[in-house]
Coordinates of N, CA, C and O in Angstrom, one line a residue:
X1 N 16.1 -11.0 -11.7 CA 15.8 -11.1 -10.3 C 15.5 -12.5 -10.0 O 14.9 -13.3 -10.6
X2 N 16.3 -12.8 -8.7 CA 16.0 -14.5 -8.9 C 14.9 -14.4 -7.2 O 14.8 -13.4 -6.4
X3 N 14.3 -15.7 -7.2 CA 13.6 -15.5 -6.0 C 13.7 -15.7 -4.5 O 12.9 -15.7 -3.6
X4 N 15.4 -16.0 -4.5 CA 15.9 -15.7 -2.9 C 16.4 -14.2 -2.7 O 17.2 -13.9 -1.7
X5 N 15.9 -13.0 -3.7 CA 16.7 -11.6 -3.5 C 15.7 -11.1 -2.5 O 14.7 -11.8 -2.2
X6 N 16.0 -9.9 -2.1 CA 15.3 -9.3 -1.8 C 15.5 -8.0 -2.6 O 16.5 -7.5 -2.8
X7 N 14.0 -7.6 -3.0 CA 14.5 -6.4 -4.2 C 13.0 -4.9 -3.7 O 11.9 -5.4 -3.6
X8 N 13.1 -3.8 -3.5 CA 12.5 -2.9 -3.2 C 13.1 -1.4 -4.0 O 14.3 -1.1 -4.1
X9 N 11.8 -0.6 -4.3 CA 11.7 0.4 -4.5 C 10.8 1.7 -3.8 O 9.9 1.4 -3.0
X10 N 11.1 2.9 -4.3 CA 10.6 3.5 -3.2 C 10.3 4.5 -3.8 O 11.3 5.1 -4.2
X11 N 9.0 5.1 -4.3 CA 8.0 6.1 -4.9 C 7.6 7.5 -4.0 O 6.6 7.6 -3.2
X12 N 8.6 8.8 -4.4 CA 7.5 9.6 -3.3 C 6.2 10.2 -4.5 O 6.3 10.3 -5.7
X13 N 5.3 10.3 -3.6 CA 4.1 10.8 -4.1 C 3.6 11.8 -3.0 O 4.0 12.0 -1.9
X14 N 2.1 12.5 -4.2 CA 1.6 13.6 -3.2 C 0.2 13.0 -3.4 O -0.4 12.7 -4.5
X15 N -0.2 12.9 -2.3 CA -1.4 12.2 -2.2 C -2.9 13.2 -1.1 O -2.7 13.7 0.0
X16 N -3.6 13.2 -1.5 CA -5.1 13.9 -1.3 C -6.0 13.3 -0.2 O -7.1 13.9 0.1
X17 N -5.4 11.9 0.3 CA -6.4 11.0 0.9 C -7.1 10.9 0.8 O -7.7 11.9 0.5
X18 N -8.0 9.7 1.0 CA -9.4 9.0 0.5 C -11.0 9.6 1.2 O -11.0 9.8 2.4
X19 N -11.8 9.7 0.6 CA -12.7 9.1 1.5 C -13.5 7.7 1.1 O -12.6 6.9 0.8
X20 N -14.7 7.1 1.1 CA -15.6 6.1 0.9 C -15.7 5.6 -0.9 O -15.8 4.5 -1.4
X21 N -15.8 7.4 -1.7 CA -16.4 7.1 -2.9 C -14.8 7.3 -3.7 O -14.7 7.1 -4.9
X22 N -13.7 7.8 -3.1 CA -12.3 7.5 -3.7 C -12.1 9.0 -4.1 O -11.4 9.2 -5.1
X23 N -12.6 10.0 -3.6 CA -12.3 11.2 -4.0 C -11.3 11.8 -2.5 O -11.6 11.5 -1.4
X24 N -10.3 12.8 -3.0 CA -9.9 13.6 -2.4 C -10.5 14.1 -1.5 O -11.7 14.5 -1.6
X25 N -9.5 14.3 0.0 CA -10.2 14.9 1.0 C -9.7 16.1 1.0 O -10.3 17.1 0.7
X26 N -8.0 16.0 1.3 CA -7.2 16.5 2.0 C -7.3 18.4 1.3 O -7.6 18.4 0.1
X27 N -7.1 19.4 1.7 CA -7.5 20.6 1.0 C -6.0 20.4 0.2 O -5.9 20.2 -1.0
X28 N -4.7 20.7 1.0 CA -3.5 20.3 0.0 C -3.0 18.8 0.2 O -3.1 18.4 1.3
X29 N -2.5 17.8 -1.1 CA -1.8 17.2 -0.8 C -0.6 17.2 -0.3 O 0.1 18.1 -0.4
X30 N -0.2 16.0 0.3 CA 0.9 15.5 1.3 C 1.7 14.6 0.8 O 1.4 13.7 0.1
X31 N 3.1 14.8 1.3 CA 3.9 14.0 0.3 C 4.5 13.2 1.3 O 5.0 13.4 2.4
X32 N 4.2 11.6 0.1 CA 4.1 10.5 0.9 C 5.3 9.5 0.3 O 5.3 9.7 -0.9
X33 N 6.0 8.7 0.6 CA 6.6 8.2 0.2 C 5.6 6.1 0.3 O 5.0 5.5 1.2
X34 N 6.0 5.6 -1.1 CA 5.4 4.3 -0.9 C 7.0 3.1 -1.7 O 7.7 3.1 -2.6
X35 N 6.6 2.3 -0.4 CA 8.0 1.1 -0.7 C 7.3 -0.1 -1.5 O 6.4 -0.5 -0.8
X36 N 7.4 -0.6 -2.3 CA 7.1 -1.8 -3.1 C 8.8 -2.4 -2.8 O 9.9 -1.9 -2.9
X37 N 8.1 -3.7 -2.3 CA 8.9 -4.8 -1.7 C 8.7 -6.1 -2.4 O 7.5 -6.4 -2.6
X38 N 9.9 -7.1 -2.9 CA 9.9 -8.3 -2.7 C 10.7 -8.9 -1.6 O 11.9 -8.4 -1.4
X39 N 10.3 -9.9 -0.8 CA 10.9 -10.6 0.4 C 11.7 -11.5 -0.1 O 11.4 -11.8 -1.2
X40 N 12.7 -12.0 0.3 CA 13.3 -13.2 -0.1 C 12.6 -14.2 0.1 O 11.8 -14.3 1.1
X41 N 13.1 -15.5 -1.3 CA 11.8 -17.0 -1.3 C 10.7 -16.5 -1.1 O 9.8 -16.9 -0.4
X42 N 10.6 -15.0 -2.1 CA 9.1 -15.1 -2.0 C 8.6 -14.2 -3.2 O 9.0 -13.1 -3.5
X43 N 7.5 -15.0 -4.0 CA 7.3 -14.1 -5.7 C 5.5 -13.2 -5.0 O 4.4 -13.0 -5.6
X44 N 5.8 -12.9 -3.9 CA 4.9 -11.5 -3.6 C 5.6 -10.2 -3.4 O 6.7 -10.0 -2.9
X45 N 4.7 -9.0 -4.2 CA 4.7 -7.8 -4.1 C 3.8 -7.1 -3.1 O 2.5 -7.1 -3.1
X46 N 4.7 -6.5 -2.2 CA 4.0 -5.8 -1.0 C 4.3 -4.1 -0.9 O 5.3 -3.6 -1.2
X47 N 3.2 -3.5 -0.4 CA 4.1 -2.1 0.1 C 3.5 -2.1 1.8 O 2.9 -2.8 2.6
X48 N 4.5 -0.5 1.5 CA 4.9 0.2 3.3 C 4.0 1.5 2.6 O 4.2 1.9 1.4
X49 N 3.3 1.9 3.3 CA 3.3 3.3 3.1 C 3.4 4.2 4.3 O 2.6 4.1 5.2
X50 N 4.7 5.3 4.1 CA 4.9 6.5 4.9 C 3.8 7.5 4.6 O 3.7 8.3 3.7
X51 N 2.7 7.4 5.8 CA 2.0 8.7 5.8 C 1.2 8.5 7.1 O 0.7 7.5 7.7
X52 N 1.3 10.0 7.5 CA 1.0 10.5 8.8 C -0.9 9.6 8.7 O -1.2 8.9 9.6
X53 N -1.8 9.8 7.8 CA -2.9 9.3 7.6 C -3.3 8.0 7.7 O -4.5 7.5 7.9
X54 N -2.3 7.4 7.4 CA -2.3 5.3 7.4 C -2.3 5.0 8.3 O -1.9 5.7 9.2
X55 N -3.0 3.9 8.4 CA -2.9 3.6 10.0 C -3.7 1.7 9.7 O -3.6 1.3 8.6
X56 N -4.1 1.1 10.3 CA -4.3 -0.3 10.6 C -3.7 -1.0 11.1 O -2.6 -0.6 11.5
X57 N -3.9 -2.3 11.2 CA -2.6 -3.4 11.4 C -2.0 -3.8 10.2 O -1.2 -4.7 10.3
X58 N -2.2 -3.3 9.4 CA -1.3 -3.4 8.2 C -0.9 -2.1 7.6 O -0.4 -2.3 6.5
X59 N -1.1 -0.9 7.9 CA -1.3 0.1 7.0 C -1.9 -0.2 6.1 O -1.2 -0.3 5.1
X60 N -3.2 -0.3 5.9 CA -3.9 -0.7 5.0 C -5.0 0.4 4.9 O -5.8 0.5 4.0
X61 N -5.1 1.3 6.2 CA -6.8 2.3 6.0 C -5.9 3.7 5.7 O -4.7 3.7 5.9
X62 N -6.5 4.8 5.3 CA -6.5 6.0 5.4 C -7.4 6.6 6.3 O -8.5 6.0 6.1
X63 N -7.5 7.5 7.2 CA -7.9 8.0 7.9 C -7.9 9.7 7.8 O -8.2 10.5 8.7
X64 N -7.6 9.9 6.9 CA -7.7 11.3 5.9 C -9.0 12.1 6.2 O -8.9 13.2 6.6
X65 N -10.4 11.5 6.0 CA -11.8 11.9 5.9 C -12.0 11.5 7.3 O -12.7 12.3 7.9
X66 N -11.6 10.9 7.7 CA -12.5 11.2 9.1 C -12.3 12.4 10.0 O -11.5 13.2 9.7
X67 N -13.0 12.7 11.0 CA -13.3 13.9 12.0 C -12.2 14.2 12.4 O -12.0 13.5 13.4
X68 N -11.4 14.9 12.2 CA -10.0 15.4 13.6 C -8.7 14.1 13.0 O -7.7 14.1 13.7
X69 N -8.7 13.4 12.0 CA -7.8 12.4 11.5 C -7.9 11.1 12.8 O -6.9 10.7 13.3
X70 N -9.2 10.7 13.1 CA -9.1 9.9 14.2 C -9.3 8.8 13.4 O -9.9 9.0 12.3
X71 N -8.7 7.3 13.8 CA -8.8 6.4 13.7 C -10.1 5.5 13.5 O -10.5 5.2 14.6
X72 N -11.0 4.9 12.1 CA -11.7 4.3 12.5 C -11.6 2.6 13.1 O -10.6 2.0 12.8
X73 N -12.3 2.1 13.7 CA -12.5 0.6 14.2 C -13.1 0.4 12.8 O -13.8 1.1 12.1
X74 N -12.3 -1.5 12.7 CA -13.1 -1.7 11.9 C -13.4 -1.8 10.1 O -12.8 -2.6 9.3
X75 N -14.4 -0.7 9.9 CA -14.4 -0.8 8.6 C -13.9 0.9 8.7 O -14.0 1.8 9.5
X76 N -13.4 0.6 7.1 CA -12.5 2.3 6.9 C -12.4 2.3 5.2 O -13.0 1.6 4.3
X77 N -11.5 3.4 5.1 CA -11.4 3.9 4.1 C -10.0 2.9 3.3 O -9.0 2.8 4.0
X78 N -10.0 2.3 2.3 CA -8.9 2.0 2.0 C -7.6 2.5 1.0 O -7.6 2.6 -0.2
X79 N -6.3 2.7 2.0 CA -5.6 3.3 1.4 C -5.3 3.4 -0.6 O -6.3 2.7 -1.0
X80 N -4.9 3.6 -1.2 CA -5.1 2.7 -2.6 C -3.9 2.2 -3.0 O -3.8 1.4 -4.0
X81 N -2.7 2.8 -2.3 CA -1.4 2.5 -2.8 C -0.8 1.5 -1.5 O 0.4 1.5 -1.2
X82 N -1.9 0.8 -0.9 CA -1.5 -0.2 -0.1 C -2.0 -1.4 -0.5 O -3.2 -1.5 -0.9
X83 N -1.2 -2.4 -0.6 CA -1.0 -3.8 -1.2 C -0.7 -4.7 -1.0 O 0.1 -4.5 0.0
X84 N -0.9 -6.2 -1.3 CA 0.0 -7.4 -1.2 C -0.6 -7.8 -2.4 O -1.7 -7.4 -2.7
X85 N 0.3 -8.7 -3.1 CA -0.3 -9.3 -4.4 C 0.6 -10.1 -4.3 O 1.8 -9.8 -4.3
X86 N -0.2 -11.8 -4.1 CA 0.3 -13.0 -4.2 C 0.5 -13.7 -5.1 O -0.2 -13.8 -6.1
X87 N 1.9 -14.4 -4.8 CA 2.4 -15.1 -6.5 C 2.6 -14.0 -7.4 O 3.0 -14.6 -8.4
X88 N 2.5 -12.9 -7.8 CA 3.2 -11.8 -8.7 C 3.7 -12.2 -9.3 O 3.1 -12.6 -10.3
X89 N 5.2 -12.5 -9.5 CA 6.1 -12.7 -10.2 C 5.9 -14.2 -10.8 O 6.2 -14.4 -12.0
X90 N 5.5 -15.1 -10.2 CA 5.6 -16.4 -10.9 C 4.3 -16.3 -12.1 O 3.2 -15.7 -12.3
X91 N 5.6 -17.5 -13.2 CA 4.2 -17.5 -14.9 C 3.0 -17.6 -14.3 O 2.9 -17.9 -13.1
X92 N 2.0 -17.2 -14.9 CA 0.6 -17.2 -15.0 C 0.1 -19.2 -14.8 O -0.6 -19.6 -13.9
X93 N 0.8 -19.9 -15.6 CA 0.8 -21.1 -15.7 C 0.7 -21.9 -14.1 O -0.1 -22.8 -13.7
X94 N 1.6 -21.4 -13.6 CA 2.1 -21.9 -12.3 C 1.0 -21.5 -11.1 O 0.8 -22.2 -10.1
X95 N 0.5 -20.3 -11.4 CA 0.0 -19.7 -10.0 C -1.4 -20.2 -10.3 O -2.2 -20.0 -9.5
X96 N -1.7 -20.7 -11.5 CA -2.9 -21.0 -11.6 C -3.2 -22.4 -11.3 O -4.3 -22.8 -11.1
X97 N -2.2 -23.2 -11.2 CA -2.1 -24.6 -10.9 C -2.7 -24.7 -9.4 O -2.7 -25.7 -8.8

């Protein structure tokens, strides 16, 4: 993999949704698909996650545990299979510089 590609995969899962303490809400799980992404000129690993429960400016909350699946402001529950992880791919050497 060189670092002008762009390179992605794509995971379906059945997922339970969060609440606060990381336990399952949902009574059945829901099957979700999650994209792990590299950008081109760029050694970060990111995902997308497809689910009716995600929600933020980043897809970054679950909204699973809350009342009626409403949105909270703010502070929330965090999805677990949403991500960015910077410098990823580059040696250890490098990203520590």
């Amino acid at each position: 993999m060189n670092v002008e590609d762009y390179v992605e995969q794509n995971f379906p899962i059945k997922c339970g949704g969060r609440n606060k303490k990381g336990s399952e809400v949902l009574t059945e799980p829901i099957e979700v698909s999650i994209k792990v992404y590299k950008s081109p000129n760029s050694n970060d690993l990111s995902s997308i996650i497809d689910c009716p429960y995600n929600t933020g400016g980043h897809g970054q909350r679950c909204k699973a545990s809350h009342p009626k699946g409403v949105d909270k402001i703010g502070e929330g529950v965090i999805c677990p299979y949403s991500f960015d992880i910077p410098y990823a791919l580059e040696p250890i050497t490098k990203a520590l510089d």
